[in-house]
mmCIF file of C-alpha atoms in Angstrom:
data_model
loop_
_atom_site.group_PDB
_atom_site.id
_atom_site.type_symbol
_atom_site.label_atom_id
_atom_site.label_comp_id
_atom_site.label_asym_id
_atom_site.label_seq_id
_atom_site.Cartn_x
_atom_site.Cartn_y
_atom_site.Cartn_z
ATOM 1 C CA MET P 41 -77.106 97.470 158.555
ATOM 2 C CA THR P 42 -77.822 100.485 156.312
ATOM 3 C CA ILE P 43 -80.929 101.436 158.301
ATOM 4 C CA GLU P 44 -79.091 100.948 161.622
ATOM 5 C CA ALA P 45 -76.257 103.218 160.485
ATOM 6 C CA PHE P 46 -78.789 105.781 159.265
ATOM 7 C CA GLU P 47 -80.645 105.708 162.601
ATOM 8 C CA ARG P 48 -77.403 106.157 164.554
ATOM 9 C CA THR P 49 -76.407 109.033 162.299
ATOM 10 C CA LEU P 50 -79.750 110.726 162.946
ATOM 11 C CA GLU P 51 -79.387 110.187 166.682
ATOM 12 C CA LEU P 52 -75.884 111.657 166.613
ATOM 13 C CA ALA P 53 -77.086 114.681 164.653
ATOM 14 C CA VAL P 54 -79.948 115.308 167.089
ATOM 15 C CA LEU P 55 -77.753 114.914 170.173
ATOM 16 C CA LEU P 56 -75.049 117.197 168.754
ATOM 17 C CA GLY P 57 -77.669 119.801 167.822
ATOM 18 C CA GLU P 58 -79.234 119.701 171.286
ATOM 19 C CA GLU P 59 -75.837 120.026 172.958
ATOM 20 C CA MET P 60 -74.884 122.952 170.732
ATOM 21 C CA GLU P 61 -78.173 124.748 171.435
ATOM 22 C CA ARG P 62 -77.769 124.172 175.188
ATOM 23 C CA ARG P 63 -74.247 125.603 175.198
ATOM 24 C CA LEU P 64 -75.238 128.607 173.079
ATOM 25 C CA ALA P 65 -78.331 129.318 175.175
ATOM 26 C CA ALA P 66 -76.127 129.520 178.266
ATOM 27 C CA ASP P 67 -74.443 132.503 176.555
ATOM 28 C CA GLY P 68 -77.728 134.039 175.407
ATOM 29 C CA LEU P 69 -77.328 132.949 171.783
ATOM 30 C CA THR P 70 -79.261 130.956 169.210
ATOM 31 C CA PRO P 71 -77.580 128.871 166.509
ATOM 32 C CA SER P 72 -78.457 131.515 163.899
ATOM 33 C CA ARG P 73 -77.037 134.368 165.943
ATOM 34 C CA ALA P 74 -73.916 132.313 166.686
ATOM 35 C CA GLN P 75 -73.482 131.724 162.960
ATOM 36 C CA VAL P 76 -73.492 135.504 162.375
ATOM 37 C CA LEU P 77 -70.905 136.009 165.110
ATOM 38 C CA ARG P 78 -68.660 133.247 163.758
ATOM 39 C CA GLU P 79 -68.803 134.746 160.259
ATOM 40 C CA LEU P 80 -67.894 138.197 161.580
ATOM 41 C CA GLY P 81 -65.102 136.639 163.628
ATOM 42 C CA ARG P 82 -63.793 134.879 160.538
ATOM 43 C CA ARG P 83 -64.122 137.712 158.014
ATOM 44 C CA GLY P 84 -64.228 140.920 160.053
ATOM 45 C CA PRO P 85 -66.806 143.711 159.717
ATOM 46 C CA LEU P 86 -69.364 143.151 156.944
ATOM 47 C CA GLN P 87 -72.348 144.890 155.461
ATOM 48 C CA GLN P 88 -75.658 143.219 156.285
ATOM 49 C CA ARG P 89 -76.237 142.280 152.648
ATOM 50 C CA GLU P 90 -72.843 140.521 152.595
ATOM 51 C CA LEU P 91 -73.790 138.618 155.736
ATOM 52 C CA ALA P 92 -77.156 137.676 154.260
ATOM 53 C CA GLY P 93 -75.506 136.388 151.084
ATOM 54 C CA THR P 94 -72.817 134.441 152.900
ATOM 55 C CA LEU P 95 -75.296 132.831 155.288
ATOM 56 C CA ALA P 96 -77.957 132.326 152.582
ATOM 57 C CA VAL P 97 -80.704 134.140 154.491
ATOM 58 C CA SER P 98 -83.076 136.924 153.487
ATOM 59 C CA ALA P 99 -82.364 140.605 154.113
ATOM 60 C CA ARG P 100 -85.277 140.636 156.555
ATOM 61 C CA ASN P 101 -83.871 137.652 158.438
ATOM 62 C CA ILE P 102 -80.372 139.135 158.756
ATOM 63 C CA THR P 103 -81.850 142.431 159.953
ATOM 64 C CA GLY P 104 -83.617 140.615 162.780
ATOM 65 C CA LEU P 105 -80.497 138.665 163.697
ATOM 66 C CA VAL P 106 -78.290 141.761 163.721
ATOM 67 C CA ASP P 107 -80.932 143.747 165.653
ATOM 68 C CA GLY P 108 -80.945 141.062 168.339
ATOM 69 C CA LEU P 109 -77.162 140.858 168.494
ATOM 70 C CA ALA P 110 -76.876 144.651 168.702
ATOM 71 C CA ALA P 111 -79.517 144.867 171.439
ATOM 72 C CA THR P 112 -77.578 142.352 173.535
ATOM 73 C CA GLY P 113 -74.198 144.006 172.985
ATOM 74 C CA PHE P 114 -72.550 141.446 170.689
ATOM 75 C CA VAL P 115 -72.296 143.712 167.615
ATOM 76 C CA THR P 116 -72.561 147.334 166.592
ATOM 77 C CA ARG P 117 -73.436 148.989 163.335
ATOM 78 C CA GLU P 118 -70.674 151.362 162.259
ATOM 79 C CA PRO P 119 -70.544 153.765 159.307
ATOM 80 C CA HIS P 120 -68.820 152.278 156.273
ATOM 81 C CA PRO P 121 -65.551 154.179 155.728
ATOM 82 C CA ASP P 122 -65.943 154.289 151.922
ATOM 83 C CA ASP P 123 -69.723 154.435 151.435
ATOM 84 C CA ARG P 124 -71.687 156.857 153.583
ATOM 85 C CA ARG P 125 -74.950 155.106 152.656
ATOM 86 C CA ALA P 126 -73.763 151.788 154.083
ATOM 87 C CA THR P 127 -73.057 150.473 157.552
ATOM 88 C CA LEU P 128 -70.793 147.689 158.724
ATOM 89 C CA VAL P 129 -71.767 145.128 161.311
ATOM 90 C CA THR P 130 -68.824 144.892 163.717
ATOM 91 C CA LEU P 131 -68.105 142.641 166.681
ATOM 92 C CA THR P 132 -67.911 144.334 170.069
ATOM 93 C CA GLY P 133 -65.591 143.158 172.807
ATOM 94 C CA ARG P 134 -68.428 140.963 174.053
ATOM 95 C CA GLY P 135 -68.924 139.569 170.548
ATOM 96 C CA THR P 136 -65.226 138.830 170.126
ATOM 97 C CA ALA P 137 -65.164 137.069 173.501
ATOM 98 C CA ALA P 138 -68.224 135.036 172.497
ATOM 99 C CA VAL P 139 -66.565 133.923 169.247
ATOM 100 C CA ARG P 140 -63.446 132.893 171.166
ATOM 101 C CA ALA P 141 -65.564 131.002 173.725
ATOM 102 C CA MET P 142 -67.505 129.244 170.946
ATOM 103 C CA GLU P 143 -64.287 128.066 169.303
ATOM 104 C CA GLU P 144 -62.896 126.853 172.617
ATOM 105 C CA GLY P 145 -66.211 125.120 173.330
ATOM 106 C CA ARG P 146 -66.168 123.406 169.940
ATOM 107 C CA ALA P 147 -62.640 122.159 170.551
ATOM 108 C CA ALA P 148 -63.581 120.826 173.996
ATOM 109 C CA ALA P 149 -66.739 119.174 172.639
ATOM 110 C CA ALA P 150 -64.762 117.534 169.825
ATOM 111 C CA ALA P 151 -62.130 116.263 172.260
ATOM 112 C CA ALA P 152 -64.835 114.782 174.510
ATOM 113 C CA LEU P 153 -66.749 113.240 171.613
ATOM 114 C CA PHE P 154 -63.716 111.567 170.050
ATOM 115 C CA GLU P 155 -61.989 110.621 173.313
ATOM 116 C CA GLY P 156 -60.561 107.122 173.099
ATOM 117 C CA MET P 157 -60.827 106.923 169.309
ATOM 118 C CA ARG P 158 -57.540 105.956 167.714
ATOM 119 C CA PRO P 159 -56.177 108.525 165.236
ATOM 120 C CA GLU P 160 -56.413 106.125 162.272
ATOM 121 C CA ARG P 161 -60.074 105.350 163.110
ATOM 122 C CA LEU P 162 -60.818 109.049 163.463
ATOM 123 C CA ALA P 163 -59.212 109.718 160.067
ATOM 124 C CA ALA P 164 -61.279 106.915 158.493
ATOM 125 C CA TYR P 165 -64.435 108.274 160.157
ATOM 126 C CA ALA P 166 -63.735 111.758 158.776
ATOM 127 C CA ALA P 167 -63.238 110.277 155.296
ATOM 128 C CA ASP P 168 -66.517 108.371 155.599
ATOM 129 C CA LEU P 169 -68.291 111.555 156.647
ATOM 130 C CA ASP P 170 -66.929 113.272 153.532
ATOM 131 C CA VAL P 171 -68.590 110.560 151.433
ATOM 132 C CA LEU P 172 -71.893 110.967 153.289
ATOM 133 C CA LEU P 173 -71.821 114.745 152.979
ATOM 134 C CA GLY P 174 -71.032 114.452 149.274
ATOM 135 C CA ASN P 175 -73.997 112.108 148.831
ATOM 136 C CA LEU P 176 -76.301 114.570 150.576
ATOM 137 C CA ARG P 177 -75.045 117.514 148.538
ATOM 138 C CA LYS P 178 -75.721 115.595 145.302
ATOM 139 C CA ALA P 179 -79.297 114.785 146.341
#
């Protein structure tokens, strides 16, 4: 049964990843760019080095992500109010709307995925996932 559960977990992960990429692509986003937008939506304007550190990516990688998001109108680079050498990456109206749409999409996807699952089973499933995630983080 261990292998069967592992195989189903892999299948679930792949299907969820494909669905997420499909939904993001419809809005002109990649998972990496969406992650930048979500972080800015959560924390507000940030310097690129702060974004890179938070998302555990290189300075070069975050520059490319922010360049792409700026070119498509999701973010702007604004002067830092306290450090004239620094800039802040800031969500535009389009970026803010995209973050809101992503959150609404996540809620709808979760509702569809867990439809028909009793609350106590869902709570047990979430607890089991915590164990699995803990095991992976220890590895």
